[in-house]
Structures are given as C-alpha cells and as structure tokens.
XYZ file of N, CA, C and O in Angstrom:
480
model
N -9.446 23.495 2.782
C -8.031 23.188 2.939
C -7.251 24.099 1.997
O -7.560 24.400 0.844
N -6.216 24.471 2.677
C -5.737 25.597 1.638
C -4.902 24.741 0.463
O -4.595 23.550 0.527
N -4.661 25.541 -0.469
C -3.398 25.032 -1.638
C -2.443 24.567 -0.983
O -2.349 23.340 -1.031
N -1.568 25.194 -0.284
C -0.227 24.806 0.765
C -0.207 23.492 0.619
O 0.523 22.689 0.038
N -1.902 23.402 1.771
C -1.710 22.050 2.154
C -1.832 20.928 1.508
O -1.153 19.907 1.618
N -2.948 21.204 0.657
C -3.258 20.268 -0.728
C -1.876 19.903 -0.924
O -1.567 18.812 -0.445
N -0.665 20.774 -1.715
C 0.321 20.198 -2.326
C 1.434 19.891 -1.317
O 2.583 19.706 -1.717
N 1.114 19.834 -0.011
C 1.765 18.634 0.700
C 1.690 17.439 1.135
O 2.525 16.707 1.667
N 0.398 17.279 0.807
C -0.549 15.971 1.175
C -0.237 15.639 -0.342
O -0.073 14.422 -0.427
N -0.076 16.320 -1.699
C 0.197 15.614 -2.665
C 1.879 14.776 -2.394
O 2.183 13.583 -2.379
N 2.385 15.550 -2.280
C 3.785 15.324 -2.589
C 4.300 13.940 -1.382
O 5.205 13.141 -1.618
N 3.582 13.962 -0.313
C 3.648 13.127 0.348
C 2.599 11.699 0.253
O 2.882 10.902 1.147
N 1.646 11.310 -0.502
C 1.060 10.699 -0.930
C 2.087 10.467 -2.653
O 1.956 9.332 -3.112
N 2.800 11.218 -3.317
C 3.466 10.905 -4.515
C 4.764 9.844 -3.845
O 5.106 8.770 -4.340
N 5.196 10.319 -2.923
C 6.369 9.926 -2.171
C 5.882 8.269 -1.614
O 6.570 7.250 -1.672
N 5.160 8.346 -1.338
C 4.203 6.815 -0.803
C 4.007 6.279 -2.390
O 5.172 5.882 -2.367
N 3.742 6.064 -3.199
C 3.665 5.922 -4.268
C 5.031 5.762 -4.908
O 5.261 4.655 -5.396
N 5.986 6.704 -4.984
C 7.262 5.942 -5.648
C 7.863 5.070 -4.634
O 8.508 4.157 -5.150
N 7.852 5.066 -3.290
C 8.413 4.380 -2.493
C 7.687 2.325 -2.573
O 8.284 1.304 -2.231
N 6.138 2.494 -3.208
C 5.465 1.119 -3.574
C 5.970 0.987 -4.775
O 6.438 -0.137 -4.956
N 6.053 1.671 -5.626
C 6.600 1.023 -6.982
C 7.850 0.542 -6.694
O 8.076 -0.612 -7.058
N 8.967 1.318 -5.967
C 10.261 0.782 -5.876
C 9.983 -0.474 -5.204
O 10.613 -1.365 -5.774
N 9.327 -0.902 -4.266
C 9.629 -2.050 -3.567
C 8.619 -3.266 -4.702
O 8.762 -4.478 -4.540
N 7.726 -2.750 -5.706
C 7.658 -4.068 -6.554
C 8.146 -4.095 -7.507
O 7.803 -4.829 -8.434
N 9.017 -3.348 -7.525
C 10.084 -3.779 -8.676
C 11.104 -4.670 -8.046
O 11.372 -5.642 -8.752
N 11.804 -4.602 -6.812
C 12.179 -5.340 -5.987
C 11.544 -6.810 -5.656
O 12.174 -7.845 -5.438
N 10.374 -6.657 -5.674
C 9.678 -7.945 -5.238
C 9.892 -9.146 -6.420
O 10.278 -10.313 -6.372
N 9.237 -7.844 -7.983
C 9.422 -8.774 -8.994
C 11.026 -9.460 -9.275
O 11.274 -10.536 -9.819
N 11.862 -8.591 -8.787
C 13.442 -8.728 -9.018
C 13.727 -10.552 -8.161
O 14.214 -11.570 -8.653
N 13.117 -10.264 -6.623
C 13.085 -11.646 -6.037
C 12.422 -12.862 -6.874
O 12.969 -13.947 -7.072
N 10.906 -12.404 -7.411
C 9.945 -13.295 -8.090
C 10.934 -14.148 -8.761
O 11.171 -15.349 -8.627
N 11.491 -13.186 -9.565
C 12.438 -13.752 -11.205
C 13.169 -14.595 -10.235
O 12.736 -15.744 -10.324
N 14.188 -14.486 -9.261
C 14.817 -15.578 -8.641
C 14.171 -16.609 -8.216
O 14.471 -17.749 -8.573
N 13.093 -16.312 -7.307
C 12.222 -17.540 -6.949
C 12.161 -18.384 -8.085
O 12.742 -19.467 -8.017
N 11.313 -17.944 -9.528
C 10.941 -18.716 -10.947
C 12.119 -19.401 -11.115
O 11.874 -20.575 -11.391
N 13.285 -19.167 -11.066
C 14.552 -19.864 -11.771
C 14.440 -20.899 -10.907
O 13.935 -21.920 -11.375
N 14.793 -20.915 -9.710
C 15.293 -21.711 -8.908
C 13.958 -22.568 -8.674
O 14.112 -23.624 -8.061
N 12.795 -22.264 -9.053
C 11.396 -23.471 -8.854
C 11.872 -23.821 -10.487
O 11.567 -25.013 -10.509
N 12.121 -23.690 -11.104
C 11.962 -24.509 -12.753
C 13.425 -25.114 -12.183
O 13.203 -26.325 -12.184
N 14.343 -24.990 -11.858
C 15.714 -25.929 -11.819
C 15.016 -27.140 -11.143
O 13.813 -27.393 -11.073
N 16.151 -27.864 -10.636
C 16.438 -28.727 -10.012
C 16.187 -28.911 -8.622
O 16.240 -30.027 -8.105
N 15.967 -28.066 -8.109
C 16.476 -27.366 -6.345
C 15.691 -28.148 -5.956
O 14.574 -28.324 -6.441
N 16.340 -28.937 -4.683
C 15.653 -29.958 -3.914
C 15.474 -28.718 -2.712
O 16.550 -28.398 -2.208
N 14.535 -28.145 -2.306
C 14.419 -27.098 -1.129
C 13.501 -27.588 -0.318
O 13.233 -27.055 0.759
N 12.693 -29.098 -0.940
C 11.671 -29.302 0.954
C 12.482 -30.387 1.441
O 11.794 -31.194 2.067
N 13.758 -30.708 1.371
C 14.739 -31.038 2.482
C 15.542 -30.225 2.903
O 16.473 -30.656 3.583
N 15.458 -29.044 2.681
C 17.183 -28.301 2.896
C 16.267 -27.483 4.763
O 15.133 -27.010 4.832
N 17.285 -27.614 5.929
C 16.789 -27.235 6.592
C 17.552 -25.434 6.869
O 17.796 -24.892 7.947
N 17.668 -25.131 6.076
C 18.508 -23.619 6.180
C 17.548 -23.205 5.420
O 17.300 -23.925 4.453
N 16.639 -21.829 5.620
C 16.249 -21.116 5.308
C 14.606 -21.732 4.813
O 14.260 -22.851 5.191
N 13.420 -20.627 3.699
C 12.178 -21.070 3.458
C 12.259 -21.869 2.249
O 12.961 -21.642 1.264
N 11.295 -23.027 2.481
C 10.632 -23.181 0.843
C 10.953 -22.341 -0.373
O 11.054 -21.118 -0.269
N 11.079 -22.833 -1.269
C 10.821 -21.829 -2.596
C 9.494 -21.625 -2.652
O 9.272 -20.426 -2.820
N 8.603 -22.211 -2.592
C 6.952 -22.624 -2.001
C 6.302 -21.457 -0.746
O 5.189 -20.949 -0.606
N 7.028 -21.395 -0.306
C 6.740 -20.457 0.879
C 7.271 -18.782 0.529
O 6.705 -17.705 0.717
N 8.376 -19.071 0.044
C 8.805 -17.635 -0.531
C 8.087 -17.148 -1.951
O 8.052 -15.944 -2.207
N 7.631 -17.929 -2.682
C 7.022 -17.742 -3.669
C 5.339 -17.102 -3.218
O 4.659 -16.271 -3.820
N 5.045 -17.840 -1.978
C 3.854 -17.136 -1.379
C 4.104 -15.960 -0.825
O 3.363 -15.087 -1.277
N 5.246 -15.398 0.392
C 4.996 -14.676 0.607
C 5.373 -13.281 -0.573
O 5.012 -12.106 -0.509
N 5.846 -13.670 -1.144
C 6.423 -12.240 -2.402
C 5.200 -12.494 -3.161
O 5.278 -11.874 -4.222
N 4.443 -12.943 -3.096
C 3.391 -12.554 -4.261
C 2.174 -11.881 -2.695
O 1.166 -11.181 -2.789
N 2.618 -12.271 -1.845
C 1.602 -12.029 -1.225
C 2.183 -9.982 -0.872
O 1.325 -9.159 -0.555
N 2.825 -9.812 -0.938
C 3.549 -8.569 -0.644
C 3.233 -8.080 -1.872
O 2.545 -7.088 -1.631
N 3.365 -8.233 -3.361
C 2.377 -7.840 -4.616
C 1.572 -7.605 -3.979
O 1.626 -6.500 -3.439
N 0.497 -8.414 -3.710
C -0.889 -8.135 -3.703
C -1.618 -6.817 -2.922
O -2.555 -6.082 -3.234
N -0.356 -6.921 -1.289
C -0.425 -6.180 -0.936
C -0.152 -4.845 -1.513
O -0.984 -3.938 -1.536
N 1.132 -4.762 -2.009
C 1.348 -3.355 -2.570
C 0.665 -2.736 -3.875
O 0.725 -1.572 -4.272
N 0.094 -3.672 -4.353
C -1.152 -3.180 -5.497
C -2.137 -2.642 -4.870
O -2.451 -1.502 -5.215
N -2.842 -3.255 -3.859
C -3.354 -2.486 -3.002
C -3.577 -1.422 -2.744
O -4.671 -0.897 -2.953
N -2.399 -0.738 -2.127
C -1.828 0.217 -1.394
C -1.855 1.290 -2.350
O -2.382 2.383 -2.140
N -1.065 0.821 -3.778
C -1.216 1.595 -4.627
C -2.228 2.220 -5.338
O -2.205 3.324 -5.881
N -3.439 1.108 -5.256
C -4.622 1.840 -5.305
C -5.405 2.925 -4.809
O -6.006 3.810 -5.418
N -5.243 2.604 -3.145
C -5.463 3.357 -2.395
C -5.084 5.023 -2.372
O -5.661 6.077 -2.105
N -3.716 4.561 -2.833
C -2.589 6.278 -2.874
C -3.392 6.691 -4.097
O -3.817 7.834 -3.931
N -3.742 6.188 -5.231
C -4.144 6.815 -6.758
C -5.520 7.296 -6.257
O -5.868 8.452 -6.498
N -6.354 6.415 -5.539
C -7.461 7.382 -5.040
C -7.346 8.694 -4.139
O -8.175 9.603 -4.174
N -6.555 8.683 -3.573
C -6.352 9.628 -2.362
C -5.458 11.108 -3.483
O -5.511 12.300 -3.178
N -4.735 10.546 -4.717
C -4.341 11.521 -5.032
C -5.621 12.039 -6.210
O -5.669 13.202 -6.611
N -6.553 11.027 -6.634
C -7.256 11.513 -7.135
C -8.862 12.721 -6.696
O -9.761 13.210 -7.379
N -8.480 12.762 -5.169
C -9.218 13.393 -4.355
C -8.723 14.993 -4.222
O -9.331 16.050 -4.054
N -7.185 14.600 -4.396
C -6.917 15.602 -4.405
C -6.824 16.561 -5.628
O -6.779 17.783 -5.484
N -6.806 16.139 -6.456
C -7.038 16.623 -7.690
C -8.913 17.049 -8.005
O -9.357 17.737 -8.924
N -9.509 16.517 -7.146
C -10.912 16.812 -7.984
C -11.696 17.903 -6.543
O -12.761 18.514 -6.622
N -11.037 17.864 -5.699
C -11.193 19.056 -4.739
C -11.644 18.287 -3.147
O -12.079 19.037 -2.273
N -11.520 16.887 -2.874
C -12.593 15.927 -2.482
C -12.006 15.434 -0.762
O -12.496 15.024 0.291
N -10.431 15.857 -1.429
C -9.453 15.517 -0.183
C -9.067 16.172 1.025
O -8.445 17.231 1.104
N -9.664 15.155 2.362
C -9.838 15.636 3.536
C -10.818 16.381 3.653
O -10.756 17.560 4.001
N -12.334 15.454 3.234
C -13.430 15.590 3.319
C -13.979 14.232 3.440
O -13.761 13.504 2.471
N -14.884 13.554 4.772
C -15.318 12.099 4.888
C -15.684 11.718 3.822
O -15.986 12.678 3.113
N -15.870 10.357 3.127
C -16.600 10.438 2.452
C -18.141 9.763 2.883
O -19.120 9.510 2.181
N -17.933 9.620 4.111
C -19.460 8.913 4.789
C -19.945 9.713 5.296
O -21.166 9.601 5.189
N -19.460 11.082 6.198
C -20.066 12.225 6.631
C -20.384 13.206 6.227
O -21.455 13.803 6.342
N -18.883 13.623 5.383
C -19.040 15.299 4.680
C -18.088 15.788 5.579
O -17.195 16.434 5.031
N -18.011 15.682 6.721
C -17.064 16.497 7.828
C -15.486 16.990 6.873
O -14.881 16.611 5.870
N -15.416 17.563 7.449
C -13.258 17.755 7.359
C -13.130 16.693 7.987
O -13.876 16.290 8.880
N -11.815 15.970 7.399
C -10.691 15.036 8.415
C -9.832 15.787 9.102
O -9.357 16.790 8.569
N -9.503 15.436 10.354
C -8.825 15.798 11.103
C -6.970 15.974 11.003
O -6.251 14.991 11.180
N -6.374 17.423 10.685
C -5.360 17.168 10.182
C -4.349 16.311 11.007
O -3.162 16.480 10.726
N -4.628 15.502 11.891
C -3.597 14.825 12.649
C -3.789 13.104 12.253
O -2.925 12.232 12.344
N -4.926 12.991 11.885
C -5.432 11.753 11.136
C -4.759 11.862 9.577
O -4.466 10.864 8.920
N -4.590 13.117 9.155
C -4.236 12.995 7.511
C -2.651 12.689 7.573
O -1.901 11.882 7.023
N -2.500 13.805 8.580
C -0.971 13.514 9.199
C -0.666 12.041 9.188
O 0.073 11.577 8.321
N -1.246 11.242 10.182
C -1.226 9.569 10.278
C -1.127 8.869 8.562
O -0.257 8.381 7.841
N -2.624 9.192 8.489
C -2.677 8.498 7.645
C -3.505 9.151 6.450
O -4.715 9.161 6.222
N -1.987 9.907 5.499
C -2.774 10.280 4.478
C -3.682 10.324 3.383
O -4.018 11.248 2.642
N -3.951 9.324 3.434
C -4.912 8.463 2.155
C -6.160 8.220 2.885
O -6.983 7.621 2.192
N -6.616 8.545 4.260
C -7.224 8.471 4.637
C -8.874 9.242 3.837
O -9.049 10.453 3.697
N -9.655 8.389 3.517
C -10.744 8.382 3.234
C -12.210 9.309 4.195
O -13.103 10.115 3.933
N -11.705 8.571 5.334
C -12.831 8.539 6.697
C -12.303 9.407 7.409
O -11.130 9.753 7.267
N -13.238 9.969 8.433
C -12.954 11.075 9.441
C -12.781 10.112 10.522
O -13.245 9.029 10.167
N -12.184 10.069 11.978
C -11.673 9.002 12.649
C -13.101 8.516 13.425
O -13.013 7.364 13.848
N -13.960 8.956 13.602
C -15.093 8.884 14.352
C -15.916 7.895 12.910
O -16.583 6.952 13.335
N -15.908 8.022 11.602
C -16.102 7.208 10.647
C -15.738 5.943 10.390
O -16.340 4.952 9.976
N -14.359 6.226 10.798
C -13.506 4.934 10.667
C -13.633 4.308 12.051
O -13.061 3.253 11.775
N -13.915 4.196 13.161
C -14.154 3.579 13.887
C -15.668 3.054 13.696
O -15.833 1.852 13.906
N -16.713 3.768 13.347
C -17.716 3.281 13.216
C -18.146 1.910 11.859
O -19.003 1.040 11.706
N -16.810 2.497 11.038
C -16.656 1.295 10.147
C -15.703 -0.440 10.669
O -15.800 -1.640 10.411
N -14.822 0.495 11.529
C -13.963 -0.776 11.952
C -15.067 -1.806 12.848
O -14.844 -3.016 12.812
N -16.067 -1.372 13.518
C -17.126 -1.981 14.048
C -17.831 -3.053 13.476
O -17.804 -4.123 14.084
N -18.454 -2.972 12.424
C -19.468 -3.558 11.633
C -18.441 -4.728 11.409
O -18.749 -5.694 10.711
C-alpha cells in the first residue's frame, strides 16, 4: 500500500476517532443530566411524556459502551497503520480489498474472511 494511501486511511480513521470522542463527551454531558434528575425528586415512572430516567440512563450508557468500543477498534486499526500491518488480513495474509477499506476502514479481515467469520 503506498504512503498516499496509508495517510488517508490515517486521517480518515483519526476523523472517526474525534468524531467518537465528541459524541462521549456529549453522552457524558446527557449522563450528568440523567444523575441530577435520578438523585432529585423526579417522579418519571408516572409521567407519560417521554422515557424513564431508568431507560435513558440505560440507553446512554449503553451508547458509552458502544463508543468505547469503536474506539478501540479505530486505535487498533490506527495502530496497524503505524506498524506497517494495515490492509493486510489478519487471518489470511491477503491485501484487503480497497473498496472494503473504503466501507469499512478499520477493517481487520479481507471480505471472504469476514464472511467466513460471520458464519461460525
């Protein structure tokens, strides 16, 4: 893979990466509201307008979890690229297919990999 491409697959994998941090800083920004309003008073499993504090408190942590995730994923994918490794299977050896990296840049697997994994 040439340099070029390396440092567009970086910059676009960096870009995926500030775009997850911004949204859990956001998430935590909701969290802090959720926390206030579960330590008050708030009668919310009668109110029929809108979720639970209970339910919103699940899904924003559940959107954390997710985006920690994700973020993992991007720190590996940029750490591939840094050690020479990226857009190379790591179950085959093959090249990934640049329309798969295109898709999905953090991609690990060559698509014939990743189907054979989505199987099992």
């Amino acid at each position: 893979m040439s340099t070029a491409t390396l440092e567009h697959f970086r910059a676009v994998l960096e870009e995926q990466r500030a775009e997850l941090l911004q949204q859990r800083a956001n998430h935590e920004v909701s969290l802090a509201e959720v926390r206030v309003a579960r330590d008050g008073e708030s009668d919310d499993e009668h109110d029929p307008e809108g979720p639970t504090i209970a339910s919103e408190w699940s899904r924003l942590t559940g959107l954390q979890e997710e985006a920690a995730r994700q973020l993992t994923v991007l720190d590996k994918a940029l750490a591939r690229v840094d050690d020479g490794s990226f857009g190379i299977c790591a179950r085959c050896g093959k090249p990934i297919g640049r329309a798969r990296l295109d898709a999905r840049p953090a991609a690990e697997l060559c698509i014939d990999c990743a189907r054979l994994a989505e199987k099992r």
